[in-house]
Short mmCIF file of C-alpha atoms and ligand atoms in Angstrom, two decimals:
data_model
loop_
_atom_site.label_atom_id
_atom_site.label_comp_id
_atom_site.label_asym_id
_atom_site.label_seq_id
_atom_site.Cartn_x
_atom_site.Cartn_y
_atom_site.Cartn_z
CA UNK K 1328 -15.49 0.88 19.08
CA UNK K 1329 -15.90 0.74 15.33
CA UNK K 1330 -13.72 2.64 12.90
CA UNK K 1331 -15.43 4.92 10.39
CA UNK K 1332 -16.06 3.05 7.21
CA UNK K 1333 -15.15 5.96 4.92
CA UNK K 1334 -11.75 6.24 6.47
CA UNK K 1335 -9.83 3.40 5.01
CA UNK K 1336 -6.74 4.04 7.10
CA UNK K 1337 -5.96 2.67 10.52
CA UNK K 1338 -3.26 3.86 12.85
CA UNK K 1339 -1.88 1.12 15.06
CA UNK K 1340 0.86 1.87 17.54
CA UNK K 1341 3.27 -0.94 18.50
CA UNK K 1342 4.42 -0.90 22.11
CA UNK K 1343 6.74 -3.12 24.04
CA UNK K 1344 9.87 -3.11 26.04
CA UNK K 1345 13.28 -2.69 24.40
CA UNK K 1346 14.25 -5.95 22.74
CA UNK K 1347 10.77 -7.46 22.72
CA UNK K 1348 10.73 -7.60 18.92
CA UNK K 1349 8.76 -4.56 17.77
CA UNK K 1350 11.10 -3.73 14.89
CA UNK K 1351 11.31 -7.37 13.81
CA UNK K 1352 7.47 -7.58 13.91
CA UNK K 1353 6.97 -4.50 11.74
CA UNK K 1354 9.73 -5.55 9.34
CA UNK K 1355 8.09 -8.98 9.01
CA UNK K 1356 4.80 -7.42 7.96
CA UNK K 1357 6.36 -4.75 5.73
CA UNK K 1358 9.79 -5.57 4.33
CA UNK K 1359 9.95 -1.94 3.15
CA UNK K 1360 9.38 -0.65 6.72
CA UNK K 1361 11.45 2.33 7.81
CA UNK K 1362 13.58 1.91 10.85
CA UNK K 1363 14.89 5.16 12.36
CA UNK K 1364 17.71 5.14 14.84
CA UNK K 1365 19.17 8.13 16.59
CA UNK K 1366 22.20 7.86 18.74
CA UNK K 1367 21.83 9.90 21.87
CA UNK K 1368 24.72 12.02 22.99
CA UNK K 1369 26.50 10.44 26.00
CA UNK K 1370 24.14 7.45 25.91
CA UNK K 1371 25.10 3.92 24.87
CA UNK K 1372 21.65 3.15 23.55
CA UNK K 1373 19.70 4.43 20.57
CA UNK K 1374 16.26 5.83 20.20
CA UNK K 1375 14.57 3.67 17.60
CA UNK K 1376 11.27 3.99 15.89
CA UNK K 1377 9.69 2.11 13.04
CA UNK K 1378 7.15 2.90 10.45
CA UNK K 1379 5.46 0.28 8.28
CA UNK K 1380 2.36 -0.18 6.15
CA UNK K 1381 0.20 -3.18 5.37
CA UNK K 1382 -2.92 -3.52 3.25
CA UNK K 1383 -5.67 -5.55 4.86
CA UNK K 1384 -9.39 -5.76 4.13
CA UNK K 1385 -9.11 -2.86 1.70
CA UNK K 1386 -7.63 -0.72 4.42
CA UNK K 1387 -4.13 0.69 4.83
CA UNK K 1388 -2.82 -0.15 8.23
CA UNK K 1389 -0.09 2.23 9.43
CA UNK K 1390 2.16 0.66 12.02
CA UNK K 1391 4.15 2.93 14.32
CA UNK K 1392 6.81 1.27 16.41
CA UNK K 1393 7.62 3.19 19.58
CA UNK K 1394 10.96 3.34 21.37
CA UNK K 1395 10.82 0.90 24.22
CA UNK K 1396 12.97 2.67 26.79
CA UNK K 1397 11.16 4.20 29.71
CA UNK K 1398 12.55 7.70 29.20
CA UNK K 1399 10.92 8.03 25.82
CA UNK K 1400 7.46 8.29 27.31
CA UNK K 1401 7.00 11.65 25.50
CA UNK K 1402 7.65 9.99 22.08
CA UNK K 1403 5.07 7.35 22.89
CA UNK K 1404 2.60 9.97 23.91
CA UNK K 1405 2.99 11.86 20.64
CA UNK K 1406 2.88 8.70 18.49
CA UNK K 1407 -0.23 7.53 20.38
CA UNK K 1408 -2.37 10.51 19.37
CA UNK K 1409 -5.29 9.40 17.20
CA UNK K 1410 -4.46 5.72 17.30
CA UNK K 1411 -7.24 3.27 16.39
CA UNK K 1412 -5.62 0.42 18.24
CA UNK K 1413 -2.44 -0.78 19.92
CA UNK K 1414 -0.30 -3.82 19.68
CA UNK K 1415 1.76 -4.82 22.72
CA UNK K 1416 4.74 -7.02 21.97
CA UNK K 1417 6.06 -9.13 24.83
CA UNK K 1418 9.12 -11.32 24.82
CA UNK K 1419 7.53 -14.59 25.84
CA UNK K 1420 10.86 -15.94 27.12
CA UNK K 1421 11.15 -12.99 29.53
CA UNK K 1422 7.55 -12.43 30.64
CA UNK K 1423 5.72 -9.22 31.37
CA UNK K 1424 7.64 -6.37 32.97
CA UNK K 1425 6.04 -3.72 35.08
CA UNK K 1426 5.99 -1.01 32.34
CA UNK K 1427 4.23 -3.35 29.96
CA UNK K 1428 1.73 -4.34 32.60
CA UNK K 1429 1.01 -0.70 33.40
CA UNK K 1430 0.71 0.09 29.69
CA UNK K 1431 -1.97 -2.56 29.31
CA UNK K 1432 -3.87 -1.15 32.28
CA UNK K 1433 -3.64 2.32 30.72
CA UNK K 1434 -4.89 1.10 27.35
CA UNK K 1435 -7.77 -0.69 28.98
CA UNK K 1436 -8.66 2.37 31.05
CA UNK K 1437 -8.66 4.56 27.92
CA UNK K 1438 -10.85 2.05 26.04
CA UNK K 1439 -8.21 1.63 23.32
CA UNK K 1440 -8.49 -1.78 21.69
CA UNK K 1441 -5.24 -3.72 21.95
CA UNK K 1442 -3.76 -7.10 21.14
CA UNK K 1443 -0.93 -8.72 23.02
CA UNK K 1444 1.64 -10.61 20.98
CA UNK K 1445 3.77 -13.16 22.85
CA UNK K 1446 6.89 -13.04 20.70
CA UNK K 1447 9.93 -15.36 20.38
CA UNK K 1448 7.71 -18.45 20.54
CA UNK K 1449 10.33 -20.20 18.40
CA UNK K 1450 12.62 -20.11 21.50
CA UNK K 1451 12.81 -22.75 24.16
CA UNK K 1452 11.28 -21.45 27.37
CA UNK K 1453 8.76 -19.20 25.64
CA UNK K 1454 5.60 -19.14 27.74
CA UNK K 1455 2.67 -17.43 25.99
CA UNK K 1456 0.17 -18.86 28.52
CA UNK K 1457 2.28 -17.27 31.27
CA UNK K 1458 2.09 -13.93 29.49
CA UNK K 1459 -1.70 -14.21 29.32
CA UNK K 1460 -1.84 -15.05 33.04
CA UNK K 1461 0.41 -12.14 33.95
CA UNK K 1462 -1.91 -9.84 31.99
CA UNK K 1463 -5.03 -11.03 33.87
CA UNK K 1464 -6.21 -13.35 31.14
CA UNK K 1465 -5.77 -10.96 28.19
CA UNK K 1466 -6.05 -12.50 24.72
CA UNK K 1467 -2.50 -13.33 23.68
CA UNK K 1468 -1.36 -14.36 20.24
CA UNK K 1469 1.79 -16.52 20.22
CA UNK K 1470 4.08 -15.41 17.40
CA UNK K 1471 7.66 -15.56 16.13
CA UNK K 1472 8.35 -12.27 14.50
CA UNK K 1473 11.72 -13.66 13.38
CA UNK K 1474 10.31 -16.69 11.64
CA UNK K 1475 7.08 -14.99 10.68
CA UNK K 1476 4.95 -17.56 12.48
CA UNK K 1477 1.39 -16.42 13.13
CA UNK K 1478 2.34 -12.78 12.53
CA UNK K 1479 -0.14 -11.95 9.76
CA UNK K 1480 -3.00 -14.03 11.19
CA UNK K 1481 -2.60 -12.29 14.55
CA UNK K 1482 -2.73 -8.87 12.90
CA UNK K 1483 -5.74 -9.90 10.75
CA UNK K 1484 -7.67 -11.09 13.79
CA UNK K 1485 -6.96 -7.86 15.58
CA UNK K 1486 -7.84 -5.58 12.60
CA UNK K 1487 -10.98 -7.60 11.86
CA UNK K 1488 -12.16 -6.77 15.38
CA UNK K 1489 -11.46 -3.07 14.80
CA UNK K 1490 -13.53 -2.87 11.67
CA UNK K 1491 -17.29 -2.95 11.41
CA UNK K 1492 -18.78 -5.95 9.60
CA UNK K 1493 -19.76 -3.66 6.68
CA UNK K 1494 -16.19 -2.55 6.21
CA UNK K 1495 -15.20 -6.11 5.55
CA UNK K 1496 -17.47 -6.55 2.48
CA UNK K 1497 -15.10 -6.83 -0.47
N1 LIG B 2525 14.44 -15.98 18.45
C1 LIG B 2525 13.77 -14.86 18.16
N2 LIG B 2525 14.40 -13.70 18.22
C2 LIG B 2525 13.72 -12.57 17.92
C3 LIG B 2525 12.31 -12.62 17.55
N3 LIG B 2525 11.93 -11.35 17.32
C4 LIG B 2525 12.96 -10.55 17.52
N4 LIG B 2525 14.06 -11.28 17.90
C5 LIG B 2525 15.42 -10.80 18.22
O1 LIG B 2525 15.31 -10.02 19.41
C6 LIG B 2525 16.17 -8.89 19.32
C7 LIG B 2525 15.38 -7.62 19.53
O2 LIG B 2525 14.44 -7.47 18.48
P1 LIG B 2525 13.95 -6.02 18.00
O3 LIG B 2525 12.93 -6.23 16.92
O4 LIG B 2525 15.11 -5.14 17.67
O5 LIG B 2525 13.26 -5.47 19.34
P2 LIG B 2525 12.66 -4.03 19.65
O6 LIG B 2525 13.66 -3.32 20.52
O7 LIG B 2525 11.40 -4.30 20.38
O8 LIG B 2525 12.45 -3.30 18.34
C8 LIG B 2525 16.84 -8.93 17.93
O9 LIG B 2525 18.11 -9.55 18.11
C9 LIG B 2525 15.92 -9.81 17.15
O10 LIG B 2525 16.60 -10.50 16.09
C10 LIG B 2525 11.71 -13.91 17.45
O11 LIG B 2525 10.52 -14.09 17.18
N5 LIG B 2525 12.47 -14.98 17.82
MG1 LIG B 2526 13.19 -1.52 17.68
#
């Protein structure tokens, strides 16, 4: 699937369970990223979304961070409309949970290109190879969103794959 050359914008939606590091990842790429939190009535947790922008290969990449909690499925559905690709953030110290696994199956079934980021690789016990194995051999990029390790290269590799070779001519 190649993105239209004339459209120099890409919409990438960032998925992942609560606490995987989606907000940290987007903040790392765009220090001016917007983080929106809404406290739910009678709920101890917050709904949080992120919005960031990065310029790569003469394209503007719009990053939408989705709320991780299961009950916000409807928010993810809305944010997912018209996406060019998806990034799935996994806490590599915790492994792949069922929702994340199902999400990857769904993305694959829809033919939506996605990259898996094994986050928190600065921590002891992080197991990016285990994440890849749990996701049936998916390509996994080990990163540390907190330290910034491999964050931009991982995004560049993914975006390069989304763009046609012509789009990459400077
Ligand atoms: N050690 C470490 N902690 C991280 C990393 N990325 C995120 N965190 C921490 O993990 C927690 C959850 O991160 P957050 O970005 O809010 O997760 P989100 O719920 O997916 O948006 C926060 O306390 C972060 O500081 C990382 O690469 N390494
Ligand atoms: Mg968040």
